[in-house]
Amino acid sequence: SSEVLEAIENVIQDVLKSLAQNKAPVLTVVNRSDWRNVENNYGSIERQIIVYAFLKIDQIFFKCIFSALMLKILSMIYKMVQSNTYATKRDIYYSDTQLFGSQSVVDNIINDISCMLKIPRRSLHILSTTKGFVAGNLSYTEEDGTKVNCTCSATAVTVPSNVQGIKNLISHAKFMLIVEKDATFQRLLDDDFCNKLYPCIMITGRGVPDLNTRLLVRKLWDSFQIPIFTLMDADPHGVEIMCIYKYGSLSMSFEAHHLTVPSIKWLGLLPSDLKRLNIRKDALIPFTKQDQNKLASIQKRPYIACQPMWKNELEIMAASKLKAEIQVLTSISSDYLSRVYLPNKLQFGGWL
């Protein structure tokens, strides 16, 4: 808390110094809008460590309304840290909707502040809404002493809102499986997949993962050092989500070392699987213009050049201009995913 308060005070002192010298005050923030502004340094393949170093700095002059909004939120953070109280991003937006204009403005400013102060967002007393689920061979104790047992059943456990506070983690899982969609996650629960082949932990962020789901994946990796596989749709959106878990998002790449697991493997659904499994062409979905643009953007990212097998899969997708949801496997048989596809992949090393 003292570090957060000191960091905010230093920003305000710089503003006051500029005013005392009759200079226009500026807030210095990093440009978080282009992958070319992020430098990636890689370690070994199995335990890659990615260091994000921003190359371009933006200065926001005080004549800009954005700087006033930053000071407003800095003031709110300072008061919350002082009083040991917390708020969600939504709480901050609704404290003055006319001033902020939209939730996205608040979200971007909070990320800019976190990056500018070099302090993780969770240390700013701003809470993230949890939407993810976890199930399988895992138990832990929450910060308030509540014991949680994520036994595999028809219902899963909500990812804890304070991942940093959980302790006494116990698991005999052989691997973790990150599932893109809630529907697929629930189907695997219904099929008792967590116990059929090997004991495992399943996690879903229900689409683009929230901060807490990403933190939990990283905490489980740090705790158990077991393989982590992803099960995504064979489309650009699924690849994007997988990259967020593995490499981080552009907007929060300054926190990537806390939020990512670079050793994550792409288990499926691979574009090459569609031909190998003789999936009918009428079961596939044609690309939209948005899909083409998203895929082209991913292919240009610096980390793809370090993954030749991923690059090949993306080229297959680009050439076919077709995408497929995981549910396409039901065209083979209703339980093909849990009975054949996943067991074969896991037993015979069908991942990238």
GROMACS .gro file of C-alpha atoms in nm:
model
  352
    1SER     CA    1   0.000   0.000   0.000
    2SER     CA    2   0.279   0.243   0.087
    3GLU     CA    3   0.441   0.178  -0.253
    4VAL     CA    4   0.115   0.257  -0.434
    5LEU     CA    5   0.064   0.579  -0.237
    6GLU     CA    6   0.424   0.685  -0.296
    7ALA     CA    7   0.397   0.617  -0.672
    8ILE     CA    8   0.082   0.833  -0.699
    9GLU     CA    9   0.239   1.108  -0.488
   10ASN     CA   10   0.542   1.114  -0.721
   11VAL     CA   11   0.315   1.168  -1.022
   12ILE     CA   12   0.136   1.458  -0.848
   13GLN     CA   13   0.467   1.610  -0.734
   14ASP     CA   14   0.589   1.613  -1.096
   15VAL     CA   15   0.268   1.793  -1.197
   16LEU     CA   16   0.313   2.054  -0.922
   17LYS     CA   17   0.679   2.110  -1.015
   18SER     CA   18   0.581   2.179  -1.376
   19LEU     CA   19   0.314   2.426  -1.265
   20ALA     CA   20   0.561   2.602  -1.033
   21GLN     CA   21   0.796   2.649  -1.330
   22ASN     CA   22   0.512   2.777  -1.552
   23LYS     CA   23   0.541   2.468  -1.773
   24ALA     CA   24   0.257   2.263  -1.913
   25PRO     CA   25   0.236   1.947  -1.697
   26VAL     CA   26   0.242   1.612  -1.874
   27LEU     CA   27   0.157   1.255  -1.781
   28THR     CA   28   0.389   0.998  -1.937
   29VAL     CA   29   0.217   0.677  -2.046
   30VAL     CA   30   0.318   0.398  -2.279
   31ASN     CA   31   0.166   0.331  -2.619
   32ARG     CA   32  -0.031   0.006  -2.578
   33SER     CA   33  -0.198  -0.004  -2.919
   34ASP     CA   34   0.053  -0.180  -3.147
   35TRP     CA   35   0.235  -0.515  -3.121
   36ARG     CA   36   0.534  -0.350  -3.289
   37ASN     CA   37   0.574  -0.148  -2.971
   38VAL     CA   38   0.639  -0.465  -2.770
   39GLU     CA   39   0.978  -0.632  -2.756
   40ASN     CA   40   0.976  -1.007  -2.685
   41ASN     CA   41   1.269  -1.191  -2.530
   42TYR     CA   42   1.234  -1.569  -2.523
   43GLY     CA   43   1.399  -1.833  -2.307
   44SER     CA   44   1.384  -2.209  -2.352
   45ILE     CA   45   1.094  -2.368  -2.541
   46GLU     CA   46   0.946  -2.557  -2.243
   47ARG     CA   47   0.973  -2.275  -1.990
   48GLN     CA   48   0.978  -1.960  -2.195
   49ILE     CA   49   1.004  -1.635  -2.012
   50ILE     CA   50   0.870  -1.336  -2.200
   51VAL     CA   51   0.988  -0.990  -2.111
   52TYR     CA   52   0.778  -0.708  -2.249
   53ALA     CA   53   0.965  -0.382  -2.297
   54PHE     CA   54   0.765  -0.093  -2.438
   55LEU     CA   55   0.959   0.092  -2.702
   56LYS     CA   56   0.740   0.397  -2.752
   57ILE     CA   57   0.626   0.646  -2.490
   58ASP     CA   58   0.334   0.887  -2.525
   59GLN     CA   59   0.310   1.211  -2.330
   60ILE     CA   60  -0.037   1.340  -2.248
   61PHE     CA   61  -0.051   1.715  -2.200
   62PHE     CA   62  -0.289   1.859  -1.944
   63LYS     CA   63  -0.493   2.042  -2.202
   64CYS     CA   64  -0.623   1.697  -2.296
   65ILE     CA   65  -0.944   1.583  -2.117
   66PHE     CA   66  -0.786   1.237  -2.087
   67SER     CA   67  -0.530   1.373  -1.838
   68ALA     CA   68  -0.807   1.514  -1.619
   69LEU     CA   69  -0.980   1.176  -1.615
   70MET     CA   70  -0.651   1.008  -1.520
   71LEU     CA   71  -0.610   1.245  -1.225
   72LYS     CA   72  -0.969   1.179  -1.118
   73ILE     CA   73  -0.914   0.801  -1.110
   74LEU     CA   74  -0.570   0.841  -0.947
   75SER     CA   75  -0.743   1.037  -0.671
   76MET     CA   76  -1.003   0.760  -0.625
   77ILE     CA   77  -0.731   0.493  -0.612
   78TYR     CA   78  -0.534   0.695  -0.357
   79LYS     CA   79  -0.838   0.723  -0.128
   80MET     CA   80  -0.921   0.351  -0.161
   81VAL     CA   81  -0.564   0.245  -0.078
   82GLN     CA   82  -0.555   0.483   0.219
   83SER     CA   83  -0.887   0.353   0.358
   84ASN     CA   84  -0.823  -0.010   0.256
   85THR     CA   85  -1.144  -0.020   0.054
   86TYR     CA   86  -1.205  -0.169  -0.291
   87ALA     CA   87  -1.412  -0.095  -0.601
   88THR     CA   88  -1.478  -0.260  -0.935
   89LYS     CA   89  -1.415  -0.083  -1.266
   90ARG     CA   90  -1.791  -0.063  -1.300
   91ASP     CA   91  -1.819   0.111  -0.960
   92ILE     CA   92  -1.570   0.372  -1.078
   93TYR     CA   93  -1.760   0.434  -1.401
   94TYR     CA   94  -2.094   0.473  -1.221
   95SER     CA   95  -1.942   0.717  -0.972
   96ASP     CA   96  -1.964   0.979  -1.250
   97THR     CA   97  -2.104   0.844  -1.577
   98GLN     CA   98  -2.132   1.188  -1.737
   99LEU     CA   99  -1.766   1.264  -1.674
  100PHE     CA  100  -1.630   0.930  -1.798
  101GLY     CA  101  -1.873   0.884  -2.087
  102SER     CA  102  -1.829   0.507  -2.123
  103GLN     CA  103  -1.701   0.201  -1.939
  104SER     CA  104  -1.428   0.145  -2.199
  105VAL     CA  105  -1.276   0.487  -2.118
  106VAL     CA  106  -1.247   0.386  -1.751
  107ASP     CA  107  -1.101   0.044  -1.842
  108ASN     CA  108  -0.833   0.198  -2.065
  109ILE     CA  109  -0.736   0.464  -1.811
  110ILE     CA  110  -0.701   0.207  -1.533
  111ASN     CA  111  -0.469  -0.001  -1.753
  112ASP     CA  112  -0.271   0.311  -1.843
  113ILE     CA  113  -0.236   0.402  -1.474
  114SER     CA  114  -0.125   0.050  -1.381
  115CYS     CA  115   0.134   0.059  -1.659
  116MET     CA  116   0.249   0.412  -1.578
  117LEU     CA  117   0.296   0.335  -1.207
  118LYS     CA  118   0.442  -0.011  -1.282
  119ILE     CA  119   0.201  -0.156  -1.025
  120PRO     CA  120  -0.031  -0.455  -1.095
  121ARG     CA  121  -0.396  -0.358  -1.124
  122ARG     CA  122  -0.498  -0.581  -0.831
  123SER     CA  123  -0.266  -0.372  -0.606
  124LEU     CA  124  -0.458  -0.055  -0.696
  125HIS     CA  125  -0.760  -0.184  -0.497
  126ILE     CA  126  -0.959  -0.223  -0.819
  127LEU     CA  127  -1.137  -0.557  -0.831
  128SER     CA  128  -1.208  -0.758  -1.142
  129THR     CA  129  -1.539  -0.930  -1.206
  130THR     CA  130  -1.497  -1.307  -1.226
  131LYS     CA  131  -1.673  -1.506  -1.497
  132GLY     CA  132  -1.454  -1.816  -1.527
  133PHE     CA  133  -1.510  -2.169  -1.391
  134VAL     CA  134  -1.274  -2.438  -1.262
  135ALA     CA  135  -1.337  -2.809  -1.200
  136GLY     CA  136  -1.145  -3.129  -1.145
  137ASN     CA  137  -0.876  -3.260  -0.913
  138LEU     CA  138  -0.814  -2.946  -0.709
  139SER     CA  139  -0.880  -2.816  -0.361
  140TYR     CA  140  -0.771  -2.495  -0.188
  141THR     CA  141  -0.851  -2.257   0.095
  142GLU     CA  142  -0.975  -1.906   0.023
  143GLU     CA  143  -0.842  -1.599   0.204
  144ASP     CA  144  -1.136  -1.598   0.449
  145GLY     CA  145  -1.073  -1.964   0.543
  146THR     CA  146  -1.342  -2.117   0.319
  147LYS     CA  147  -1.234  -2.460   0.192
  148VAL     CA  148  -1.312  -2.527  -0.174
  149ASN     CA  149  -1.313  -2.870  -0.339
  150CYS     CA  150  -1.339  -2.856  -0.719
  151THR     CA  151  -1.449  -3.217  -0.763
  152CYS     CA  152  -1.564  -3.295  -1.113
  153SER     CA  153  -1.943  -3.295  -1.122
  154ALA     CA  154  -2.226  -3.144  -1.322
  155THR     CA  155  -2.150  -2.803  -1.171
  156ALA     CA  156  -1.817  -2.621  -1.155
  157VAL     CA  157  -1.669  -2.376  -0.906
  158THR     CA  158  -1.646  -2.006  -0.990
  159VAL     CA  159  -1.288  -1.883  -1.019
  160PRO     CA  160  -1.209  -1.701  -0.690
  161SER     CA  161  -1.224  -1.322  -0.695
  162ASN     CA  162  -0.899  -1.299  -0.497
  163VAL     CA  163  -0.669  -1.552  -0.662
  164GLN     CA  164  -0.363  -1.414  -0.483
  165GLY     CA  165  -0.524  -1.491  -0.146
  166ILE     CA  166  -0.591  -1.863  -0.198
  167LYS     CA  167  -0.361  -2.110  -0.021
  168ASN     CA  168  -0.316  -2.479   0.065
  169LEU     CA  169  -0.358  -2.581  -0.299
  170ILE     CA  170  -0.372  -2.960  -0.338
  171SER     CA  171  -0.399  -3.154  -0.665
  172HIS     CA  172  -0.299  -3.490  -0.812
  173ALA     CA  173  -0.387  -3.376  -1.165
  174LYS     CA  174  -0.165  -3.490  -1.451
  175PHE     CA  175  -0.251  -3.189  -1.668
  176MET     CA  176  -0.468  -2.881  -1.705
  177LEU     CA  177  -0.713  -2.826  -1.989
  178ILE     CA  178  -0.820  -2.471  -2.077
  179VAL     CA  179  -1.152  -2.480  -2.263
  180GLU     CA  180  -1.262  -2.181  -2.468
  181LYS     CA  181  -1.639  -2.208  -2.435
  182ASP     CA  182  -1.870  -2.273  -2.144
  183ALA     CA  183  -2.088  -2.514  -2.348
  184THR     CA  184  -1.791  -2.742  -2.429
  185PHE     CA  185  -1.669  -2.717  -2.068
  186GLN     CA  186  -2.010  -2.828  -1.938
  187ARG     CA  187  -2.026  -3.112  -2.188
  188LEU     CA  188  -1.690  -3.245  -2.070
  189LEU     CA  189  -1.814  -3.218  -1.711
  190ASP     CA  190  -2.124  -3.416  -1.799
  191ASP     CA  191  -1.903  -3.682  -1.960
  192ASP     CA  192  -1.690  -3.698  -1.640
  193PHE     CA  193  -1.382  -3.625  -1.851
  194CYS     CA  194  -1.179  -3.510  -1.546
  195ASN     CA  195  -1.164  -3.868  -1.416
  196LYS     CA  196  -1.191  -4.089  -1.725
  197LEU     CA  197  -0.838  -4.085  -1.866
  198TYR     CA  198  -0.623  -3.917  -1.600
  199PRO     CA  199  -0.715  -3.687  -1.313
  200CYS     CA  200  -0.702  -3.333  -1.447
  201ILE     CA  201  -0.804  -2.973  -1.384
  202MET     CA  202  -1.036  -2.799  -1.632
  203ILE     CA  203  -1.069  -2.421  -1.658
  204THR     CA  204  -1.279  -2.200  -1.882
  205GLY     CA  205  -1.277  -1.822  -1.914
  206ARG     CA  206  -1.606  -1.852  -2.109
  207GLY     CA  207  -1.459  -1.677  -2.410
  208VAL     CA  208  -1.201  -1.401  -2.368
  209PRO     CA  209  -1.068  -1.468  -2.015
  210ASP     CA  210  -1.104  -1.220  -1.733
  211LEU     CA  211  -0.807  -1.120  -1.518
  212ASN     CA  212  -0.887  -1.364  -1.236
  213THR     CA  213  -0.906  -1.665  -1.469
  214ARG     CA  214  -0.568  -1.576  -1.616
  215LEU     CA  215  -0.423  -1.530  -1.268
  216LEU     CA  216  -0.556  -1.871  -1.162
  217VAL     CA  217  -0.403  -2.048  -1.462
  218ARG     CA  218  -0.067  -1.890  -1.377
  219LYS     CA  219  -0.099  -1.971  -1.005
  220LEU     CA  220  -0.179  -2.337  -1.080
  221TRP     CA  221   0.120  -2.355  -1.315
  222ASP     CA  222   0.348  -2.206  -1.049
  223SER     CA  223   0.209  -2.448  -0.787
  224PHE     CA  224   0.205  -2.779  -0.977
  225GLN     CA  225   0.423  -2.740  -1.291
  226ILE     CA  226   0.198  -2.975  -1.490
  227PRO     CA  227   0.134  -2.955  -1.867
  228ILE     CA  228  -0.134  -2.709  -1.978
  229PHE     CA  229  -0.332  -2.769  -2.298
  230THR     CA  230  -0.588  -2.550  -2.474
  231LEU     CA  231  -0.908  -2.660  -2.648
  232MET     CA  232  -1.031  -2.382  -2.875
  233ASP     CA  233  -1.244  -2.339  -3.186
  234ALA     CA  234  -1.047  -2.365  -3.511
  235ASP     CA  235  -1.101  -2.000  -3.595
  236PRO     CA  236  -0.910  -1.670  -3.552
  237HIS     CA  237  -1.108  -1.581  -3.240
  238GLY     CA  238  -1.012  -1.911  -3.072
  239VAL     CA  239  -0.646  -1.860  -3.165
  240GLU     CA  240  -0.662  -1.506  -3.021
  241ILE     CA  241  -0.796  -1.636  -2.689
  242MET     CA  242  -0.528  -1.905  -2.674
  243CYS     CA  243  -0.260  -1.641  -2.735
  244ILE     CA  244  -0.395  -1.433  -2.444
  245TYR     CA  245  -0.334  -1.725  -2.205
  246LYS     CA  246   0.007  -1.805  -2.354
  247TYR     CA  247   0.152  -1.467  -2.454
  248GLY     CA  248  -0.082  -1.207  -2.305
  249SER     CA  249  -0.305  -0.937  -2.450
  250LEU     CA  250  -0.164  -0.625  -2.610
  251SER     CA  251  -0.348  -0.390  -2.375
  252MET     CA  252  -0.203  -0.562  -2.065
  253SER     CA  253   0.130  -0.684  -2.202
  254PHE     CA  254   0.305  -0.479  -1.931
  255GLU     CA  255   0.171  -0.741  -1.684
  256ALA     CA  256   0.237  -1.045  -1.904
  257HIS     CA  257   0.495  -1.194  -1.667
  258HIS     CA  258   0.222  -1.223  -1.399
  259LEU     CA  259  -0.061  -1.341  -1.625
  260THR     CA  260   0.077  -1.581  -1.887
  261VAL     CA  261   0.214  -1.935  -1.911
  262PRO     CA  262   0.437  -1.950  -2.223
  263SER     CA  263   0.463  -2.333  -2.203
  264ILE     CA  264   0.091  -2.374  -2.287
  265LYS     CA  265   0.029  -2.620  -2.574
  266TRP     CA  266  -0.230  -2.602  -2.854
  267LEU     CA  267  -0.417  -2.933  -2.829
  268GLY     CA  268  -0.709  -2.858  -3.057
  269LEU     CA  269  -0.915  -2.799  -3.252
  270LEU     CA  270  -0.634  -2.771  -3.509
  271PRO     CA  271  -0.714  -2.659  -3.865
  272SER     CA  272  -0.522  -2.966  -3.987
  273ASP     CA  273  -0.756  -3.187  -3.780
  274LEU     CA  274  -1.048  -3.093  -4.002
  275LYS     CA  275  -0.897  -3.263  -4.306
  276ARG     CA  276  -0.747  -3.550  -4.106
  277LEU     CA  277  -1.086  -3.634  -3.954
  278ASN     CA  278  -1.270  -3.592  -4.287
  279ILE     CA  279  -1.504  -3.327  -4.148
  280ARG     CA  280  -1.770  -3.254  -4.408
  281LYS     CA  281  -1.721  -2.919  -4.580
  282ASP     CA  282  -2.087  -2.827  -4.527
  283ALA     CA  283  -2.024  -2.852  -4.149
  284LEU     CA  284  -1.759  -2.578  -4.171
  285ILE     CA  285  -1.824  -2.201  -4.162
  286PRO     CA  286  -1.693  -1.960  -4.430
  287PHE     CA  287  -1.467  -1.677  -4.316
  288THR     CA  288  -1.606  -1.328  -4.279
  289LYS     CA  289  -1.401  -1.020  -4.366
  290GLN     CA  290  -1.351  -0.969  -3.993
  291ASP     CA  291  -1.212  -1.324  -3.962
  292GLN     CA  292  -0.965  -1.258  -4.245
  293ASN     CA  293  -0.846  -0.935  -4.084
  294LYS     CA  294  -0.812  -1.096  -3.740
  295LEU     CA  295  -0.611  -1.389  -3.878
  296ALA     CA  296  -0.384  -1.160  -4.081
  297SER     CA  297  -0.321  -0.952  -3.767
  298ILE     CA  298  -0.228  -1.262  -3.562
  299GLN     CA  299   0.006  -1.391  -3.833
  300LYS     CA  300   0.206  -1.065  -3.816
  301ARG     CA  301   0.267  -1.084  -3.441
  302PRO     CA  302   0.631  -1.132  -3.339
  303TYR     CA  303   0.573  -1.448  -3.134
  304ILE     CA  304   0.419  -1.639  -3.426
  305ALA     CA  305   0.756  -1.633  -3.605
  306CYS     CA  306   0.896  -1.836  -3.313
  307GLN     CA  307   0.624  -2.103  -3.354
  308PRO     CA  308   0.668  -2.262  -3.702
  309MET     CA  309   0.409  -2.534  -3.635
  310TRP     CA  310   0.152  -2.276  -3.526
  311LYS     CA  311   0.242  -2.069  -3.831
  312ASN     CA  312   0.170  -2.369  -4.053
  313GLU     CA  313  -0.173  -2.423  -3.893
  314LEU     CA  314  -0.264  -2.058  -3.944
  315GLU     CA  315  -0.161  -2.084  -4.308
  316ILE     CA  316  -0.390  -2.386  -4.349
  317MET     CA  317  -0.676  -2.182  -4.202
  318ALA     CA  318  -0.597  -1.882  -4.423
  319ALA     CA  319  -0.583  -2.094  -4.739
  320SER     CA  320  -0.914  -2.270  -4.673
  321LYS     CA  321  -1.098  -1.955  -4.554
  322LEU     CA  322  -1.306  -2.192  -4.341
  323LYS     CA  323  -1.348  -2.215  -3.964
  324ALA     CA  324  -1.499  -2.470  -3.728
  325GLU     CA  325  -1.636  -2.478  -3.375
  326ILE     CA  326  -1.538  -2.760  -3.140
  327GLN     CA  327  -1.899  -2.883  -3.166
  328VAL     CA  328  -1.829  -2.986  -3.527
  329LEU     CA  329  -1.689  -3.311  -3.381
  330THR     CA  330  -2.044  -3.415  -3.293
  331SER     CA  331  -2.096  -3.464  -3.668
  332ILE     CA  332  -1.880  -3.777  -3.621
  333SER     CA  333  -2.053  -3.893  -3.302
  334SER     CA  334  -2.215  -3.721  -3.004
  335ASP     CA  335  -1.938  -3.817  -2.757
  336TYR     CA  336  -1.645  -3.815  -3.001
  337LEU     CA  337  -1.472  -3.525  -2.822
  338SER     CA  338  -1.442  -3.691  -2.480
  339ARG     CA  339  -1.435  -4.057  -2.593
  340VAL     CA  340  -1.192  -4.044  -2.887
  341TYR     CA  341  -1.051  -3.702  -2.980
  342LEU     CA  342  -0.908  -3.584  -2.647
  343PRO     CA  343  -0.785  -3.927  -2.523
  344ASN     CA  344  -0.601  -3.990  -2.853
  345LYS     CA  345  -0.448  -3.643  -2.853
  346LEU     CA  346  -0.328  -3.673  -2.494
  347GLN     CA  347  -0.197  -4.029  -2.525
  348PHE     CA  348  -0.017  -3.988  -2.857
  349GLY     CA  349   0.112  -3.631  -2.830
  350GLY     CA  350  -0.120  -3.459  -3.075
  351TRP     CA  351  -0.044  -3.104  -2.964
  352LEU     CA  352   0.169  -2.812  -3.082
   0.00000   0.00000   0.00000
